[in-house]
Amino acid sequence: MLAVMSEKTIALVTGANKGIGYEIAAGLGALGWSVGVGARDEQRGKDAVAKLRAAGADAFGVPLDVTDDESVTAAAQLIEKRAGRLDVLVNNAGIAGSWPDEPTTVDLETVRRLVETNVIGVIRVTNAMLPLLRHSAHPRIVNQSSHVGSLALQTTPGVDLGGISGAYAPTKTYLNAVTIQYAKELSDTNILINNACPGYVATDLNGFSGTQTAEQGAVIAIRLATLPDDGPTGRLFDDKGVVPW
């Protein structure tokens, strides 16, 4: 198995059983990569893997709850046993809570839950997978952020980001800040880490109110996952280019 895997790029996409995550996995699979489908619900993960394989992708299931230490450790062990390394990590799993929600009335438990998944979960998974990424010749990390996490856009008059968000948007700002620190720490390595803004995509995260398809939302993450070795790191991008922090 390791000999076969050494000939392919190995990727892991968290929250990949549906929506944008599924389309990212599909897009990377279409490149001939071996793609781990990270999913908290094991049966939904199996269903997604079966669908991807039916479409010709080399997909495999990775049971993964980003909020659980044991689950993340087991996922890293599964990938190590299967491939011995990881080339690309896409931290896509995330939750939104209610929207809009004003900071003066936001439920604090909701804030904690969103931070645990959208920020701490990314740190937890990234740190668990870093030893495997260090075995890659061309390691990439892509974190799923959002335009709503951009302080520059949030403070630009006339920019409509969908109303006040006391919980979800700040978690994406926090994630942006964390990514910058990872980029600084990893600056003397060949690991490139960037954040992606998928756009206003119709998914169950927003009650399918978005204006873009999940396939369209996956484009920028796939682009960042396939950056050349001299590509950027520590930046925020959408499908049009750099987004200000």
Tab-separated table of N, CA and C in Angstrom, residues 13-108:
chain	number	residue	atom	x	y	z
A	13	VAL	N	-9.433	16.163	3.423
A	13	VAL	CA	-10.375	17.268	3.478
A	13	VAL	C	-11.325	17.014	4.637
A	14	THR	N	-11.334	17.893	5.623
A	14	THR	CA	-12.249	17.713	6.748
A	14	THR	C	-13.639	18.217	6.360
A	15	GLY	N	-14.657	17.628	6.971
A	15	GLY	CA	-16.027	18.009	6.646
A	15	GLY	C	-16.336	17.805	5.180
A	16	ALA	N	-15.903	16.664	4.641
A	16	ALA	CA	-15.960	16.450	3.186
A	16	ALA	C	-17.115	15.576	2.728
A	17	ASN	N	-18.045	15.267	3.606
A	17	ASN	CA	-19.129	14.379	3.198
A	17	ASN	C	-20.260	15.114	2.474
A	18	LYS	N	-20.183	16.470	2.449
A	18	LYS	CA	-21.250	17.233	1.792
A	18	LYS	C	-20.741	18.619	1.437
A	19	GLY	N	-21.550	19.357	0.677
A	19	GLY	CA	-21.294	20.756	0.402
A	19	GLY	C	-19.960	21.052	-0.253
A	20	ILE	N	-19.343	22.155	0.179
A	20	ILE	CA	-18.076	22.592	-0.408
A	20	ILE	C	-16.983	21.557	-0.173
A	21	GLY	N	-16.963	20.969	1.012
A	21	GLY	CA	-15.950	19.969	1.318
A	21	GLY	C	-15.995	18.800	0.363
A	22	TYR	N	-17.192	18.341	0.061
A	22	TYR	CA	-17.340	17.240	-0.898
A	22	TYR	C	-16.812	17.650	-2.265
A	23	GLU	N	-17.132	18.856	-2.688
A	23	GLU	CA	-16.698	19.312	-4.010
A	23	GLU	C	-15.185	19.522	-4.058
A	24	ILE	N	-14.589	19.922	-2.952
A	24	ILE	CA	-13.122	20.007	-2.894
A	24	ILE	C	-12.521	18.613	-3.062
A	25	ALA	N	-13.076	17.652	-2.335
A	25	ALA	CA	-12.598	16.277	-2.458
A	25	ALA	C	-12.763	15.765	-3.881
A	26	ALA	N	-13.902	16.083	-4.492
A	26	ALA	CA	-14.155	15.654	-5.868
A	26	ALA	C	-13.158	16.286	-6.831
A	27	GLY	N	-12.884	17.575	-6.625
A	27	GLY	CA	-11.951	18.266	-7.495
A	27	GLY	C	-10.538	17.745	-7.377
A	28	LEU	N	-10.103	17.460	-6.159
A	28	LEU	CA	-8.763	16.910	-5.963
A	28	LEU	C	-8.690	15.471	-6.477
A	29	GLY	N	-9.783	14.727	-6.292
A	29	GLY	CA	-9.831	13.370	-6.820
A	29	GLY	C	-9.741	13.349	-8.330
A	30	ALA	N	-10.326	14.355	-8.976
A	30	ALA	CA	-10.295	14.434	-10.438
A	30	ALA	C	-8.882	14.675	-10.955
A	31	LEU	N	-8.001	15.157	-10.073
A	31	LEU	CA	-6.603	15.359	-10.455
A	31	LEU	C	-5.796	14.068	-10.370
A	32	GLY	N	-6.455	13.003	-9.911
A	32	GLY	CA	-5.759	11.733	-9.741
A	32	GLY	C	-5.177	11.542	-8.354
A	33	TRP	N	-5.541	12.444	-7.430
A	33	TRP	CA	-5.041	12.342	-6.069
A	33	TRP	C	-5.812	11.290	-5.281
A	34	SER	N	-5.202	10.828	-4.205
A	34	SER	CA	-5.891	9.978	-3.241
A	34	SER	C	-6.401	10.888	-2.130
A	35	VAL	N	-7.718	10.915	-1.943
A	35	VAL	CA	-8.332	11.921	-1.072
A	35	VAL	C	-9.036	11.277	0.116
A	36	GLY	N	-8.630	11.683	1.301
A	36	GLY	CA	-9.300	11.259	2.511
A	36	GLY	C	-10.514	12.124	2.774
A	37	VAL	N	-11.657	11.478	2.941
A	37	VAL	CA	-12.913	12.186	3.188
A	37	VAL	C	-13.152	12.223	4.693
A	38	GLY	N	-12.791	13.337	5.307
A	38	GLY	CA	-13.010	13.479	6.734
A	38	GLY	C	-14.465	13.761	7.026
A	39	ALA	N	-15.060	12.986	7.936
A	39	ALA	CA	-16.478	13.161	8.244
A	39	ALA	C	-16.743	12.760	9.687
A	40	ARG	N	-17.492	13.605	10.381
A	40	ARG	CA	-17.853	13.302	11.765
A	40	ARG	C	-18.844	12.146	11.830
A	41	ASP	N	-19.792	12.116	10.893
A	41	ASP	CA	-20.764	11.032	10.808
A	41	ASP	C	-20.193	9.949	9.896
A	42	GLU	N	-19.864	8.809	10.460
A	42	GLU	CA	-19.156	7.776	9.700
A	42	GLU	C	-19.968	7.269	8.514
A	43	GLN	N	-21.285	7.107	8.684
A	43	GLN	CA	-22.094	6.601	7.579
A	43	GLN	C	-22.169	7.619	6.439
A	44	ARG	N	-22.317	8.888	6.781
A	44	ARG	CA	-22.333	9.916	5.730
A	44	ARG	C	-20.987	9.963	5.016
A	45	GLY	N	-19.924	9.729	5.779
A	45	GLY	CA	-18.606	9.675	5.169
A	45	GLY	C	-18.495	8.514	4.197
A	46	LYS	N	-19.011	7.364	4.590
A	46	LYS	CA	-18.979	6.185	3.714
A	46	LYS	C	-19.793	6.424	2.445
A	47	ASP	N	-20.933	7.078	2.603
A	47	ASP	CA	-21.773	7.368	1.438
A	47	ASP	C	-21.054	8.306	0.468
A	48	ALA	N	-20.369	9.311	1.027
A	48	ALA	CA	-19.636	10.253	0.186
A	48	ALA	C	-18.487	9.564	-0.536
A	49	VAL	N	-17.782	8.690	0.172
A	49	VAL	CA	-16.682	7.934	-0.445
A	49	VAL	C	-17.198	7.077	-1.590
A	50	ALA	N	-18.325	6.407	-1.367
A	50	ALA	CA	-18.902	5.551	-2.408
A	50	ALA	C	-19.266	6.378	-3.640
A	51	LYS	N	-19.820	7.558	-3.412
A	51	LYS	CA	-20.211	8.438	-4.519
A	51	LYS	C	-18.980	8.924	-5.282
A	52	LEU	N	-17.944	9.293	-4.560
A	52	LEU	CA	-16.708	9.752	-5.193
A	52	LEU	C	-16.040	8.632	-5.982
A	53	ARG	N	-16.023	7.449	-5.408
A	53	ARG	CA	-15.420	6.312	-6.108
A	53	ARG	C	-16.206	5.961	-7.369
A	54	ALA	N	-17.517	6.075	-7.283
A	54	ALA	CA	-18.345	5.797	-8.458
A	54	ALA	C	-18.038	6.770	-9.587
A	55	ALA	N	-17.577	7.969	-9.213
A	55	ALA	CA	-17.224	8.979	-10.211
A	55	ALA	C	-15.774	8.848	-10.664
A	56	GLY	N	-15.068	7.856	-10.122
A	56	GLY	CA	-13.701	7.592	-10.560
A	56	GLY	C	-12.606	8.110	-9.656
A	57	ALA	N	-12.966	8.700	-8.528
A	57	ALA	CA	-11.957	9.248	-7.623
A	57	ALA	C	-11.395	8.165	-6.704
A	58	ASP	N	-10.124	8.316	-6.337
A	58	ASP	CA	-9.497	7.433	-5.358
A	58	ASP	C	-9.742	8.034	-3.976
A	59	ALA	N	-10.903	7.767	-3.418
A	59	ALA	CA	-11.304	8.338	-2.141
A	59	ALA	C	-11.311	7.268	-1.055
A	60	PHE	N	-11.010	7.689	0.167
A	60	PHE	CA	-11.077	6.780	1.313
A	60	PHE	C	-11.630	7.532	2.515
A	61	GLY	N	-12.299	6.811	3.376
A	61	GLY	CA	-12.954	7.428	4.513
A	61	GLY	C	-12.019	7.669	5.674
A	62	VAL	N	-12.210	8.802	6.337
A	62	VAL	CA	-11.446	9.135	7.542
A	62	VAL	C	-12.438	9.622	8.598
A	63	PRO	N	-12.894	8.748	9.491
A	63	PRO	CA	-13.767	9.199	10.570
A	63	PRO	C	-13.070	10.305	11.360
A	64	LEU	N	-13.709	11.458	11.473
A	64	LEU	CA	-12.989	12.600	12.046
A	64	LEU	C	-13.944	13.635	12.624
A	65	ASP	N	-13.872	13.798	13.925
A	65	ASP	CA	-14.567	14.870	14.627
A	65	ASP	C	-13.497	15.854	15.075
A	66	VAL	N	-13.461	17.039	14.479
A	66	VAL	CA	-12.370	17.981	14.732
A	66	VAL	C	-12.378	18.521	16.158
A	67	THR	N	-13.457	18.295	16.892
A	67	THR	CA	-13.539	18.773	18.276
A	67	THR	C	-13.097	17.724	19.289
A	68	ASP	N	-12.664	16.561	18.804
A	68	ASP	CA	-12.343	15.443	19.690
A	68	ASP	C	-10.887	15.015	19.513
A	69	ASP	N	-10.101	15.095	20.583
A	69	ASP	CA	-8.676	14.761	20.509
A	69	ASP	C	-8.432	13.338	20.026
A	70	GLU	N	-9.173	12.388	20.589
A	70	GLU	CA	-8.959	10.989	20.237
A	70	GLU	C	-9.307	10.728	18.774
A	71	SER	N	-10.368	11.346	18.291
A	71	SER	CA	-10.775	11.173	16.911
A	71	SER	C	-9.712	11.709	15.954
A	72	VAL	N	-9.164	12.876	16.277
A	72	VAL	CA	-8.141	13.485	15.419
A	72	VAL	C	-6.859	12.655	15.439
A	73	THR	N	-6.480	12.167	16.611
A	73	THR	CA	-5.289	11.314	16.706
A	73	THR	C	-5.465	10.041	15.890
A	74	ALA	N	-6.644	9.434	15.981
A	74	ALA	CA	-6.928	8.215	15.218
A	74	ALA	C	-6.880	8.488	13.719
A	75	ALA	N	-7.353	9.661	13.302
A	75	ALA	CA	-7.331	10.020	11.881
A	75	ALA	C	-5.898	10.139	11.377
A	76	ALA	N	-5.035	10.754	12.169
A	76	ALA	CA	-3.628	10.880	11.784
A	76	ALA	C	-2.971	9.503	11.687
A	77	GLN	N	-3.312	8.634	12.614
A	77	GLN	CA	-2.755	7.275	12.593
A	77	GLN	C	-3.242	6.506	11.375
A	78	LEU	N	-4.502	6.706	10.998
A	78	LEU	CA	-5.053	6.036	9.819
A	78	LEU	C	-4.298	6.454	8.560
A	79	ILE	N	-4.056	7.751	8.412
A	79	ILE	CA	-3.359	8.249	7.224
A	79	ILE	C	-1.899	7.798	7.232
A	80	GLU	N	-1.281	7.803	8.397
A	80	GLU	CA	0.107	7.349	8.486
A	80	GLU	C	0.222	5.883	8.069
A	81	LYS	N	-0.706	5.073	8.534
A	81	LYS	CA	-0.684	3.654	8.194
A	81	LYS	C	-0.956	3.437	6.712
A	82	ARG	N	-1.847	4.248	6.157
A	82	ARG	CA	-2.233	4.079	4.757
A	82	ARG	C	-1.171	4.590	3.793
A	83	ALA	N	-0.594	5.763	4.113
A	83	ALA	CA	0.276	6.415	3.133
A	83	ALA	C	1.653	6.816	3.653
A	84	GLY	N	1.793	6.931	4.969
A	84	GLY	CA	3.093	7.305	5.520
A	84	GLY	C	3.380	8.795	5.477
A	85	ARG	N	2.473	9.568	4.892
A	85	ARG	CA	2.662	11.017	4.799
A	85	ARG	C	1.326	11.651	4.420
A	86	LEU	N	1.308	12.986	4.454
A	86	LEU	CA	0.163	13.742	3.959
A	86	LEU	C	0.714	14.911	3.162
A	87	ASP	N	0.204	15.107	1.952
A	87	ASP	CA	0.684	16.193	1.101
A	87	ASP	C	-0.148	17.459	1.235
A	88	VAL	N	-1.439	17.296	1.388
A	88	VAL	CA	-2.333	18.461	1.446
A	88	VAL	C	-3.388	18.254	2.526
A	89	LEU	N	-3.530	19.247	3.388
A	89	LEU	CA	-4.589	19.270	4.392
A	89	LEU	C	-5.511	20.434	4.090
A	90	VAL	N	-6.790	20.146	3.918
A	90	VAL	CA	-7.793	21.192	3.737
A	90	VAL	C	-8.700	21.182	4.966
A	91	ASN	N	-8.548	22.205	5.798
A	91	ASN	CA	-9.381	22.344	7.003
A	91	ASN	C	-10.686	23.023	6.605
A	92	ASN	N	-11.642	22.214	6.197
A	92	ASN	CA	-12.912	22.728	5.690
A	92	ASN	C	-14.047	22.672	6.711
A	93	ALA	N	-13.992	21.749	7.650
A	93	ALA	CA	-15.095	21.562	8.596
A	93	ALA	C	-15.373	22.852	9.368
A	94	GLY	N	-16.638	23.202	9.472
A	94	GLY	CA	-17.007	24.394	10.216
A	94	GLY	C	-18.503	24.448	10.460
A	95	ILE	N	-18.903	25.261	11.420
A	95	ILE	CA	-20.315	25.459	11.728
A	95	ILE	C	-20.594	26.952	11.821
A	96	ALA	N	-21.871	27.331	11.619
A	96	ALA	CA	-22.208	28.750	11.540
A	96	ALA	C	-23.014	29.274	12.721
A	97	GLY	N	-23.805	28.428	13.368
A	97	GLY	CA	-24.690	28.940	14.396
A	97	GLY	C	-25.815	29.749	13.768
A	98	SER	N	-26.442	30.625	14.537
A	98	SER	CA	-27.514	31.458	13.986
A	98	SER	C	-26.927	32.671	13.284
A	99	TRP	N	-27.706	33.246	12.361
A	99	TRP	CA	-27.240	34.415	11.619
A	99	TRP	C	-28.448	35.230	11.186
A	100	PRO	N	-28.448	36.543	11.351
A	100	PRO	CA	-27.430	37.301	12.083
A	100	PRO	C	-27.602	37.160	13.593
A	101	ASP	N	-26.566	37.521	14.328
A	101	ASP	CA	-26.654	37.513	15.786
A	101	ASP	C	-25.810	38.670	16.322
A	102	GLU	N	-26.417	39.478	17.157
A	102	GLU	CA	-25.742	40.668	17.665
A	102	GLU	C	-24.913	40.316	18.898
A	103	PRO	N	-23.728	40.895	19.039
A	103	PRO	CA	-22.855	40.543	20.160
A	103	PRO	C	-23.458	40.854	21.523
A	104	THR	N	-24.399	41.798	21.584
A	104	THR	CA	-25.007	42.127	22.878
A	104	THR	C	-25.992	41.075	23.357
A	105	THR	N	-26.466	40.241	22.443
A	105	THR	CA	-27.461	39.235	22.812
A	105	THR	C	-27.043	37.809	22.424
A	106	VAL	N	-25.855	37.653	21.858
A	106	VAL	CA	-25.432	36.337	21.391
A	106	VAL	C	-25.340	35.346	22.560
A	107	ASP	N	-25.722	34.122	22.294
A	107	ASP	CA	-25.626	33.057	23.302
A	107	ASP	C	-24.163	32.660	23.464
A	108	LEU	N	-23.648	32.742	24.670
A	108	LEU	CA	-22.222	32.483	24.897
A	108	LEU	C	-21.839	31.037	24.610
